[in-house]
Structures are given as C-alpha cells and as structure tokens.
Short mmCIF file of C-alpha atoms in Angstrom, two decimals:
data_model
loop_
_atom_site.label_atom_id
_atom_site.label_comp_id
_atom_site.label_asym_id
_atom_site.label_seq_id
_atom_site.Cartn_x
_atom_site.Cartn_y
_atom_site.Cartn_z
CA UNK A 1 -15.12 -13.56 52.13
CA UNK A 2 -11.91 -11.58 51.60
CA UNK A 3 -9.90 -15.19 50.16
CA UNK A 4 -13.08 -14.69 47.06
CA UNK A 5 -11.99 -11.36 46.99
CA UNK A 6 -8.67 -11.73 46.34
CA UNK A 7 -8.94 -14.38 44.04
CA UNK A 8 -11.28 -12.33 41.74
CA UNK A 9 -10.49 -11.86 37.78
CA UNK A 10 -11.29 -8.37 38.34
CA UNK A 11 -8.89 -5.79 40.36
CA UNK A 12 -11.71 -4.92 43.38
CA UNK A 13 -10.38 -1.67 45.13
CA UNK A 14 -12.29 -0.93 48.52
CA UNK A 15 -12.22 2.62 49.94
CA UNK A 16 -14.14 3.45 53.81
CA UNK A 17 -17.04 6.45 53.42
CA UNK A 18 -13.89 9.08 54.04
CA UNK A 19 -12.57 8.34 50.75
CA UNK A 20 -9.34 6.22 52.57
CA UNK A 21 -7.97 3.29 51.21
CA UNK A 22 -9.12 -0.03 52.69
CA UNK A 23 -8.07 -3.01 50.54
CA UNK A 24 -6.83 -3.91 46.99
CA UNK A 25 -7.07 -7.48 45.48
CA UNK A 26 -4.31 -9.16 43.47
CA UNK A 27 -6.05 -8.36 40.30
CA UNK A 28 -5.56 -4.91 40.82
CA UNK A 29 -2.05 -5.22 41.35
CA UNK A 30 -1.59 -7.16 38.05
CA UNK A 31 -3.95 -4.61 36.05
CA UNK A 32 -2.49 -1.53 37.10
CA UNK A 33 1.05 -2.56 38.04
CA UNK A 34 0.57 -0.18 41.28
CA UNK A 35 1.09 -2.93 44.78
CA UNK A 36 -0.68 -2.25 47.69
CA UNK A 37 1.50 -1.43 50.70
CA UNK A 38 1.13 1.72 47.86
CA UNK A 39 -2.24 3.07 48.35
CA UNK A 40 -3.75 0.32 51.51
CA UNK A 41 -4.12 3.56 54.14
CA UNK A 42 -3.83 6.38 51.82
CA UNK A 43 -6.72 8.70 50.42
CA UNK A 44 -7.86 8.98 47.06
CA UNK A 45 -7.33 13.01 46.95
CA UNK A 46 -3.75 12.09 47.74
CA UNK A 47 -3.39 9.73 45.55
CA UNK A 48 -4.42 11.72 43.10
CA UNK A 49 -2.02 14.39 43.16
CA UNK A 50 0.15 11.33 43.22
CA UNK A 51 -0.27 10.78 39.67
CA UNK A 52 -1.95 6.84 40.42
CA UNK A 53 -5.24 8.23 38.70
CA UNK A 54 -6.06 11.31 36.61
CA UNK A 55 -10.02 11.19 38.52
CA UNK A 56 -11.67 8.53 41.51
CA UNK A 57 -14.47 7.05 40.64
CA UNK A 58 -14.60 6.67 44.92
CA UNK A 59 -15.02 10.54 45.12
CA UNK A 60 -17.36 10.10 42.25
CA UNK A 61 -19.58 7.62 43.68
CA UNK A 62 -19.62 9.41 47.17
CA UNK A 63 -20.62 12.79 46.19
CA UNK A 64 -23.48 11.70 43.93
CA UNK A 65 -24.27 8.69 46.28
CA UNK A 66 -25.05 6.67 43.20
CA UNK A 67 -23.42 3.77 41.60
CA UNK A 68 -21.00 5.26 38.80
CA UNK A 69 -18.81 4.04 35.87
CA UNK A 70 -16.15 5.54 33.81
CA UNK A 71 -13.80 4.92 31.73
CA UNK A 72 -10.07 5.56 32.01
CA UNK A 73 -6.43 5.13 31.46
CA UNK A 74 -4.10 3.79 34.87
CA UNK A 75 -1.58 1.59 36.05
CA UNK A 76 2.18 2.66 35.25
CA UNK A 77 1.26 0.63 31.43
CA UNK A 78 -1.82 2.96 30.99
CA UNK A 79 -4.16 0.29 30.39
CA UNK A 80 -7.56 0.71 29.66
CA UNK A 81 -10.70 0.30 31.86
CA UNK A 82 -13.82 0.83 33.05
CA UNK A 83 -13.93 1.52 36.80
CA UNK A 84 -17.47 0.65 38.13
CA UNK A 85 -17.64 1.72 42.03
CA UNK A 86 -20.62 1.14 43.58
CA UNK A 87 -21.94 2.19 46.92
CA UNK A 88 -22.30 0.20 50.60
CA UNK A 89 -24.96 1.76 52.55
CA UNK A 90 -25.09 0.85 56.47
CA UNK A 91 -28.57 0.51 57.78
CA UNK A 92 -28.75 4.29 58.53
CA UNK A 93 -28.94 5.27 54.67
CA UNK A 94 -25.23 6.46 54.64
CA UNK A 95 -22.11 4.95 53.05
CA UNK A 96 -19.98 2.74 55.13
CA UNK A 97 -17.90 1.92 52.15
CA UNK A 98 -16.79 2.04 48.41
CA UNK A 99 -16.33 -1.07 46.42
CA UNK A 100 -15.26 -0.41 43.24
CA UNK A 101 -14.43 -3.46 40.31
CA UNK A 102 -12.13 -2.84 37.61
CA UNK A 103 -11.90 -4.20 34.48
CA UNK A 104 -9.15 -4.39 31.52
CA UNK A 105 -10.41 -3.72 28.29
CA UNK A 106 -7.63 -2.78 26.46
CA UNK A 107 -6.96 -6.05 24.29
CA UNK A 108 -11.01 -5.01 24.03
CA UNK A 109 -9.77 -1.41 22.68
CA UNK A 110 -7.06 -2.96 20.58
CA UNK A 111 -9.26 -5.42 18.68
CA UNK A 112 -12.16 -2.06 18.28
CA UNK A 113 -9.16 0.10 16.36
CA UNK A 114 -8.51 -3.12 13.97
CA UNK A 115 -11.52 -3.81 13.27
CA UNK A 116 -12.26 -0.55 12.66
CA UNK A 117 -8.98 -0.41 10.71
CA UNK A 118 -10.26 -3.68 9.03
CA UNK A 119 -13.27 -1.02 7.76
CA UNK A 120 -11.17 1.62 6.57
CA UNK A 121 -9.65 -0.80 4.73
CA UNK A 122 -12.00 -2.45 2.60
CA UNK A 123 -13.47 1.20 1.72
CA UNK A 124 -9.83 1.61 0.18
CA UNK A 125 -10.44 -0.25 -3.25
CA UNK A 126 -13.55 2.06 -3.84
CA UNK A 127 -11.34 4.76 -3.80
CA UNK A 128 -8.36 6.60 -5.99
CA UNK A 129 -5.93 4.89 -3.48
CA UNK A 130 -4.83 1.20 -2.98
CA UNK A 131 -3.92 -0.79 -0.06
CA UNK A 132 -1.77 -4.18 0.41
CA UNK A 133 0.03 -6.56 3.11
CA UNK A 134 1.56 -8.69 0.91
CA UNK A 135 2.51 -6.43 -2.11
CA UNK A 136 1.69 -6.89 -5.87
CA UNK A 137 1.87 -9.67 -8.02
CA UNK A 138 3.74 -7.49 -10.14
CA UNK A 139 8.15 -8.49 -10.52
CA UNK A 140 10.72 -6.55 -11.30
CA UNK A 141 11.86 -7.80 -14.74
CA UNK A 142 14.56 -6.37 -16.28
CA UNK A 143 18.67 -7.57 -17.33
CA UNK A 144 19.63 -3.36 -18.53
CA UNK A 145 23.35 -2.56 -16.08
CA UNK A 146 21.00 0.65 -15.23
CA UNK A 147 18.46 -1.22 -14.03
CA UNK A 148 20.50 -3.87 -12.04
CA UNK A 149 22.39 -1.20 -9.91
CA UNK A 150 19.35 0.31 -9.38
CA UNK A 151 18.22 -3.15 -7.81
CA UNK A 152 21.01 -3.86 -5.89
CA UNK A 153 20.92 -0.08 -4.03
CA UNK A 154 16.61 -0.99 -3.02
CA UNK A 155 18.51 -4.35 -1.45
CA UNK A 156 20.69 -2.19 0.78
CA UNK A 157 18.35 0.04 2.49
CA UNK A 158 15.14 -1.64 2.77
CA UNK A 159 15.84 -3.47 6.03
CA UNK A 160 16.10 0.74 6.82
CA UNK A 161 13.33 3.25 7.64
CA UNK A 162 15.12 5.75 5.66
CA UNK A 163 12.60 7.51 3.18
CA UNK A 164 13.03 6.99 -0.05
CA UNK A 165 12.41 9.37 -3.46
CA UNK A 166 11.67 8.05 -6.92
CA UNK A 167 12.09 9.98 -9.61
CA UNK A 168 11.58 9.43 -13.24
CA UNK A 169 8.94 9.38 -16.69
CA UNK A 170 5.77 8.05 -16.44
CA UNK A 171 5.31 4.29 -16.54
CA UNK A 172 8.90 3.92 -16.19
CA UNK A 173 7.80 1.60 -12.74
CA UNK A 174 7.59 3.41 -10.36
CA UNK A 175 5.02 2.33 -8.27
CA UNK A 176 7.04 -1.91 -8.80
CA UNK A 177 9.69 -0.48 -7.29
CA UNK A 178 8.22 0.89 -4.23
CA UNK A 179 6.58 -2.28 -3.76
CA UNK A 180 10.03 -4.15 -3.92
CA UNK A 181 11.22 -1.69 -0.98
CA UNK A 182 8.19 -2.73 0.93
CA UNK A 183 8.67 -5.91 -0.06
CA UNK A 184 12.20 -6.60 0.95
CA UNK A 185 12.03 -4.18 4.48
CA UNK A 186 10.54 -5.95 7.11
CA UNK A 187 7.20 -3.90 7.28
CA UNK A 188 6.11 -6.91 4.62
CA UNK A 189 3.63 -7.64 6.64
CA UNK A 190 2.53 -4.43 7.31
CA UNK A 191 0.02 -2.52 5.54
CA UNK A 192 1.20 -0.56 1.89
CA UNK A 193 -1.27 2.48 1.37
CA UNK A 194 -0.62 4.01 -1.29
CA UNK A 195 -2.23 7.46 -1.94
CA UNK A 196 -1.93 9.52 -5.20
CA UNK A 197 -1.35 12.97 -4.17
CA UNK A 198 -2.37 14.77 -7.70
CA UNK A 199 -6.19 12.06 -8.24
CA UNK A 200 -7.34 12.82 -4.73
CA UNK A 201 -9.77 16.86 -5.10
CA UNK A 202 -7.49 19.32 -2.66
CA UNK A 203 -10.22 19.71 -0.59
CA UNK A 204 -10.35 16.25 0.54
CA UNK A 205 -6.57 15.18 0.78
CA UNK A 206 -6.18 17.00 4.64
CA UNK A 207 -8.78 14.73 6.04
CA UNK A 208 -8.32 11.76 3.83
CA UNK A 209 -4.44 11.92 4.75
CA UNK A 210 -5.25 12.84 8.14
CA UNK A 211 -8.43 11.76 9.19
CA UNK A 212 -10.61 13.92 11.39
CA UNK A 213 -12.17 13.75 15.01
CA UNK A 214 -16.36 13.31 15.32
CA UNK A 215 -17.75 17.54 15.09
CA UNK A 216 -14.47 18.59 12.81
CA UNK A 217 -16.62 19.99 9.89
CA UNK A 218 -19.73 19.85 8.71
CA UNK A 219 -20.59 16.34 6.80
CA UNK A 220 -18.55 15.21 8.75
CA UNK A 221 -18.78 11.08 10.32
CA UNK A 222 -19.99 11.25 13.76
CA UNK A 223 -17.36 8.79 14.74
CA UNK A 224 -14.75 10.36 12.39
CA UNK A 225 -12.27 8.48 10.16
CA UNK A 226 -8.96 7.18 10.47
CA UNK A 227 -6.29 8.81 8.08
CA UNK A 228 -4.27 6.96 5.53
CA UNK A 229 -1.17 7.65 7.37
CA UNK A 230 -2.64 6.48 10.56
CA UNK A 231 -4.01 3.11 8.64
CA UNK A 232 -0.16 2.22 7.46
CA UNK A 233 1.30 2.42 11.29
CA UNK A 234 3.73 0.35 11.26
CA UNK A 235 3.99 0.26 7.53
CA UNK A 236 4.72 1.81 4.38
CA UNK A 237 3.09 4.98 2.92
CA UNK A 238 3.48 5.41 -1.31
CA UNK A 239 2.53 9.28 -1.55
CA UNK A 240 2.96 9.05 -5.77
CA UNK A 241 2.58 12.36 -7.59
CA UNK A 242 4.31 13.93 -4.65
CA UNK A 243 4.47 17.64 -6.29
CA UNK A 244 0.74 17.94 -6.42
CA UNK A 245 0.74 18.12 -2.67
CA UNK A 246 -0.58 22.04 -1.90
CA UNK A 247 1.96 23.64 0.58
CA UNK A 248 -0.77 23.39 3.71
CA UNK A 249 -0.11 19.89 3.59
CA UNK A 250 3.13 19.69 3.02
CA UNK A 251 3.80 21.43 6.44
CA UNK A 252 1.91 19.15 7.98
CA UNK A 253 3.42 16.27 6.65
CA UNK A 254 7.11 17.54 7.26
CA UNK A 255 5.65 17.75 10.73
CA UNK A 256 4.48 14.02 11.09
CA UNK A 257 8.05 12.96 9.70
CA UNK A 258 10.37 15.07 11.60
CA UNK A 259 7.81 14.66 15.03
CA UNK A 260 7.23 10.58 13.89
CA UNK A 261 3.45 12.06 15.35
CA UNK A 262 0.02 12.37 13.58
CA UNK A 263 -3.04 14.59 14.55
CA UNK A 264 -6.17 14.56 12.83
CA UNK A 265 -8.26 17.28 11.66
CA UNK A 266 -9.92 18.71 14.43
CA UNK A 267 -8.39 16.60 17.21
CA UNK A 268 -6.44 17.62 20.39
CA UNK A 269 -4.39 15.30 20.50
CA UNK A 270 -1.25 13.47 18.81
CA UNK A 271 -0.42 10.51 18.13
CA UNK A 272 2.84 8.25 18.24
CA UNK A 273 3.03 7.25 13.91
CA UNK A 274 5.58 4.65 12.94
CA UNK A 275 5.27 4.84 8.87
CA UNK A 276 8.06 4.50 6.43
CA UNK A 277 7.57 7.16 3.21
CA UNK A 278 7.89 6.59 -0.39
CA UNK A 279 7.25 9.07 -2.55
CA UNK A 280 6.96 9.11 -6.55
CA UNK A 281 7.57 11.66 -8.77
CA UNK A 282 7.67 12.11 -12.35
CA UNK A 283 8.57 16.50 -11.95
CA UNK A 284 11.70 17.57 -11.23
CA UNK A 285 10.99 18.46 -7.59
CA UNK A 286 14.19 20.71 -7.61
CA UNK A 287 12.53 22.91 -9.82
CA UNK A 288 9.22 23.37 -7.83
CA UNK A 289 11.59 24.29 -4.76
CA UNK A 290 13.08 26.64 -7.10
CA UNK A 291 9.83 28.14 -8.20
CA UNK A 292 8.28 28.25 -4.51
CA UNK A 293 5.61 25.20 -5.29
CA UNK A 294 7.39 22.64 -3.28
CA UNK A 295 9.52 23.14 0.45
CA UNK A 296 12.89 22.94 0.25
CA UNK A 297 13.07 21.57 4.12
CA UNK A 298 10.18 18.64 2.39
CA UNK A 299 12.15 18.18 -0.14
CA UNK A 300 15.95 17.19 1.93
CA UNK A 301 13.48 15.25 4.30
CA UNK A 302 11.89 13.28 1.01
CA UNK A 303 14.91 12.78 -0.77
CA UNK A 304 17.02 11.05 2.25
CA UNK A 305 17.51 7.87 -0.48
CA UNK A 306 16.31 9.65 -4.08
CA UNK A 307 16.67 6.24 -7.05
CA UNK A 308 15.57 8.05 -11.11
CA UNK A 309 14.00 5.58 -12.87
CA UNK A 310 15.36 5.73 -15.96
CA UNK A 311 13.18 5.75 -19.09
CA UNK A 312 12.31 2.60 -20.92
CA UNK A 313 14.07 4.08 -24.18
CA UNK A 314 17.32 4.41 -22.24
CA UNK A 315 17.15 0.58 -21.25
CA UNK A 316 16.51 -1.27 -25.07
CA UNK A 317 18.35 -4.35 -22.95
CA UNK A 318 14.57 -4.56 -21.11
CA UNK A 319 12.47 -3.90 -24.15
CA UNK A 320 12.80 -7.74 -25.02
CA UNK A 321 12.54 -9.55 -21.17
CA UNK A 322 9.54 -7.51 -20.88
CA UNK A 323 8.00 -8.28 -24.00
CA UNK A 324 8.42 -12.10 -23.11
CA UNK A 325 7.34 -11.25 -19.87
CA UNK A 326 4.00 -9.44 -20.66
CA UNK A 327 3.09 -12.21 -23.49
CA UNK A 328 4.19 -15.49 -20.64
CA UNK A 329 1.86 -13.52 -18.07
CA UNK A 330 -1.15 -12.69 -20.20
CA UNK A 331 -1.05 -15.86 -22.58
CA UNK A 332 -1.68 -17.63 -18.96
CA UNK A 333 -4.63 -15.83 -17.01
CA UNK A 334 -6.21 -15.35 -19.90
CA UNK A 335 -5.76 -18.63 -21.73
CA UNK A 336 -4.65 -17.99 -25.19
CA UNK A 337 -1.45 -19.11 -26.51
CA UNK A 338 -0.44 -17.03 -29.44
CA UNK A 339 3.55 -15.61 -30.66
CA UNK A 340 4.96 -12.44 -31.99
CA UNK A 341 6.84 -12.97 -35.52
CA UNK A 342 10.61 -11.97 -35.27
CA UNK A 343 9.61 -9.41 -37.88
CA UNK A 344 6.77 -8.00 -35.23
CA UNK A 345 9.75 -8.58 -32.28
CA UNK A 346 11.76 -6.38 -34.42
CA UNK A 347 9.55 -3.76 -34.64
CA UNK A 348 8.13 -3.45 -31.07
CA UNK A 349 12.59 -3.92 -29.75
CA UNK A 350 13.28 -0.33 -32.01
CA UNK A 351 10.33 1.85 -31.23
CA UNK A 352 10.99 4.44 -28.35
CA UNK A 353 8.02 4.24 -25.82
CA UNK A 354 7.01 7.58 -25.02
CA UNK A 355 4.76 5.56 -22.48
CA UNK A 356 7.66 3.65 -21.13
CA UNK A 357 6.53 0.24 -19.69
CA UNK A 358 3.03 1.22 -19.18
CA UNK A 359 2.67 1.62 -22.83
CA UNK A 360 4.71 -1.93 -22.95
CA UNK A 361 2.16 -3.28 -20.95
CA UNK A 362 -1.01 -2.48 -22.99
CA UNK A 363 -0.04 -2.99 -25.94
CA UNK A 364 0.82 -6.63 -25.14
CA UNK A 365 -3.10 -7.16 -23.22
CA UNK A 366 -4.48 -5.55 -26.25
CA UNK A 367 -2.52 -7.37 -28.64
CA UNK A 368 -3.47 -11.16 -27.35
CA UNK A 369 -6.80 -10.34 -27.09
CA UNK A 370 -8.33 -8.25 -29.97
CA UNK A 371 -5.63 -9.65 -32.58
CA UNK A 372 -7.82 -13.08 -33.66
CA UNK A 373 -4.73 -15.04 -35.82
CA UNK A 374 -2.54 -16.93 -33.43
CA UNK A 375 0.57 -15.33 -34.60
CA UNK A 376 0.88 -11.02 -34.48
CA UNK A 377 2.47 -9.41 -37.10
CA UNK A 378 3.36 -6.19 -38.41
CA UNK A 379 0.13 -5.29 -39.90
CA UNK A 380 -1.33 -6.06 -36.72
CA UNK A 381 0.37 -3.38 -35.10
CA UNK A 382 -1.04 0.32 -34.16
CA UNK A 383 -0.25 2.18 -37.65
CA UNK A 384 2.35 4.95 -35.39
CA UNK A 385 4.14 1.18 -34.69
CA UNK A 386 5.07 0.93 -38.43
CA UNK A 387 4.99 4.44 -40.08
CA UNK A 388 8.64 5.36 -37.49
CA UNK A 389 11.66 6.20 -39.51
CA UNK A 390 13.31 3.31 -38.36
CA UNK A 391 10.92 0.39 -39.41
CA UNK A 392 10.04 -0.43 -43.09
CA UNK A 393 6.02 1.07 -44.08
CA UNK A 394 3.66 -2.06 -45.60
CA UNK A 395 2.26 0.65 -47.98
CA UNK A 396 1.99 -1.55 -50.83
CA UNK A 397 -0.66 -3.98 -51.32
CA UNK A 398 1.72 -6.73 -52.65
CA UNK A 399 2.88 -6.58 -48.89
CA UNK A 400 0.41 -6.11 -47.04
CA UNK A 401 -2.00 -9.83 -49.26
CA UNK A 402 1.54 -11.64 -48.63
CA UNK A 403 1.83 -10.63 -44.53
CA UNK A 404 -2.08 -12.01 -44.26
CA UNK A 405 -0.88 -15.31 -46.37
CA UNK A 406 1.78 -15.53 -43.99
CA UNK A 407 -0.28 -15.42 -41.10
CA UNK A 408 -2.94 -17.72 -42.47
CA UNK A 409 -0.66 -20.24 -43.72
CA UNK A 410 0.78 -19.69 -39.49
CA UNK A 411 -2.58 -20.49 -37.91
CA UNK A 412 -2.74 -23.44 -40.35
CA UNK A 413 -0.11 -25.16 -39.15
CA UNK A 414 -0.46 -24.79 -35.72
CA UNK A 415 -3.55 -26.01 -35.74
CA UNK A 416 -3.09 -29.16 -38.08
CA UNK A 417 0.67 -31.69 -37.39
CA UNK A 418 2.17 -32.06 -40.46
CA UNK A 419 3.06 -29.90 -43.26
CA UNK A 420 0.79 -32.37 -45.53
CA UNK A 421 -2.08 -32.19 -44.09
CA UNK A 422 -1.78 -28.36 -43.48
CA UNK A 423 -1.57 -28.42 -47.50
CA UNK A 424 -4.53 -30.17 -47.92
CA UNK A 425 -6.67 -27.79 -45.02
CA UNK A 426 -5.32 -24.69 -47.18
CA UNK A 427 -6.01 -26.22 -51.45
CA UNK A 428 -2.43 -25.85 -52.51
CA UNK A 429 -0.03 -28.46 -53.34
CA UNK A 430 2.09 -29.99 -50.70
CA UNK A 431 5.60 -28.28 -52.94
CA UNK A 432 3.99 -25.12 -52.75
CA UNK A 433 3.16 -24.98 -49.14
CA UNK A 434 7.05 -26.08 -48.26
CA UNK A 435 7.99 -23.46 -51.08
CA UNK A 436 6.50 -20.34 -48.58
CA UNK A 437 7.70 -21.85 -46.02
CA UNK A 438 11.63 -21.73 -46.98
CA UNK A 439 10.81 -18.17 -48.01
CA UNK A 440 9.90 -17.04 -44.85
CA UNK A 441 12.51 -19.11 -42.98
CA UNK A 442 9.70 -21.19 -41.47
CA UNK A 443 10.01 -24.03 -39.60
CA UNK A 444 6.54 -26.98 -38.51
CA UNK A 445 7.86 -28.14 -35.28
CA UNK A 446 8.84 -24.26 -34.55
CA UNK A 447 5.96 -22.93 -34.58
#
C-alpha cells in the first residue's frame, strides 16, 4: 500500500488523529518543494507557525469530523493547489488518521486566466480602444531627414522598457510610430493595448484602466473585470491623448509606474505588472503642468524619452512618397487601377495639409473610390485644394472644358492599344488626337 501511495500522481499527506504528520509521498515533495524530513513527526500547528501552510485542512477535518476541501497557495513556489482532507474512522467511530490529497492546479489557473484575458481581448474591438499582438499593417513611410532622425532614435530605444512620450499634431502619425516602437522591442509578441484617454467617459476610465473586483460598485460584474493595464502585462500600452487623463487617475498611474504594481478598484491586494507605457498627446504638457491640470512628477515619468513628430507641412519631402504609397495601398486593397496627373500631384505637393498624414490618406482613399475616371485631375480635388494662393484657379469655362476633354482622352487611351483605335472610338481624326496629346505632353506608352 505504501508503494502505491508513493507512486500516486497526486500529493498525499497522512496525519495522526492528533494532527501530527505521519507520512508524505514523493508527489507531495515535488509539488511543494518541502522534504518529508521537514514535516514528518511535527504537528500541523507547528508547521503553520513556521510558515509551511497558511491553513491546515487536517486540523479542519479533525474539528469538523468530515471531508473538507480547500484552495490554497503552498510551497516555495506558492503553487495553487486543491487540498482535500479525508477522515479515516476506527471501529469505535473515532478518527484514527486524516489522509489529504493535494492536486496542483497552478497550470489550470493559468489557463483560466488566459481564457479570461482572451475573452476581454475579444471585447476590445467593441469599445474605443484596440488590441493587437503583431502591430499594425501600416508602414512608416518617409524620406525627410527629420523622420530619419526619429526612426534612428526609435531603433536605439525600442529594446529597452523605457517610457516614451510622443508629441505632435493630430494626424501626424503618432500611433504608427508607437506601433514601430512596440514591433522593434522584445515585447512584439505580447499584447499591445491602445487606449484613448479622451474618448472614454471619466466615470468609466478608472475601472477600464485598472479593472475592479467583484462587488466593487453598483452595476459591477459579479466576477469582477481585468483592467486594460493588467491585460497588457508583459506587453505595451499606448495612452493616447494622455493630457485628457483626470488628475485622480494621474496619481494612480504614477503609482503603477513607480511600484510596477496594479490594484483593482475595490481590491485589497496589488499585482506585479510588467508593461511599457507609450503616451501620446497633441497638447503642450509643460503648459498643462504650469496650469496645474497635469502632474509634474507624472510628466517626467512619462517623458523619459520624448519624440516630437513634426506636421507634414514641415517635412514636404515626405508628401510625394506618402501619396504614392497610399495610392498603391488602396489601389491594391480595392482592386482599382487609377493614376494621378502631374498637375494634380503638383497641387497636392504644395498643399499645407492641416490634417497631416491622416488627411492625405483619407483624401487618396476618397478619390480612388469616388472619381469615375481613370486619371485624377485637379478638377477632381475638393475646392479648397485648387483655391489656395499657390495654385492656379480653374475658374473659367474654357479651362474646365479642357480638363474634362483631357480626362476623356486619357481614359480612352487606357482602354485601347493604339492611338488610331482611340481616335476612332472618340470619333475624331487621328491627327487631331495626336495634336492634343502633344499639347498636353501625353504619350501612349506612358499611360
């Protein structure tokens, strides 16, 4: 019998009717890390005093005189176990010994936590924040010296868990830069949680960021909820519009950065946390600090490394390459084959782009799906593009008719494999078409 017990997969612990340890098997030693020599012969209360257990199921069974199961953390590794104590009665009905089986459920609990995390991740897409484990399909496209310097610095800092502050106007590409920081770090296979601090109502923001324990407040889930910061454990968090974070939450966030721990709303214990914080803002945080709406100590915690992303108007060298990139991207995405005329491209390159890269991207997508012709001409641009001081206004009827005629000819040339066939399709003389093509610098083999 002792050999059978010894080879049991579950840990077995046998104690006398007095509560003194009689025997433990090898599985128990493996689960807890305690050696039988440390336990055999000692009373359970002695072992509790020495810190071997926080509670003894054996003593509970001796008191209740019935089978009892408890959940506890035990051993040097603080493993999660189910300990079930079974009383063994003699013929007189008295307890002669207590046999306790100990089953390691640490792995099961980890799987349960991962399942809970996955459930929470699946709900993120329904809210104002996003989640990814492999970053974004967006690429950092640039050729300006200012952006080259920023990318070079990102490559230097990405491998370290340092907090990064991204500043710059809306639409300049702060989120794309944050994606790059995450992708170049050793956390790239871990979660990347993006939170818009200005989009979540203030009364919900604390519970969303930090989570809550069951019964924390009226309306709380019975099982509690994992916060976004906890979900991002081992990964990266992007706190967008960080300047909108309420002062009360700034204090809690500062504590997380200082102590590397997080405590849920209504909770009593703190959990160790390993996250990298990337914050982004289009506001002047120093000015907010001066006004007293942003904590100075938090500002310096977040601004260990600051990257200032310039507006598109300050890096005009990037306009053409971004324009070409977005045209290629959306053409492939929507399976549309269209082109931008040289005059249109000239106007776009000289535009001031108040909405930055986001405005450029949205314009390209809009033109590709809404302009019916194969070539996008200046007349296809929104009015404010052609009404700029540096662009020539197409106000006269003659100019507009010429632009329309040019577009029709370009489309026809795309559809036919020779100038002669194109002229026949349009119902004009071959020489007339050739003259017009020469006038506008159009070549069949380049269209």
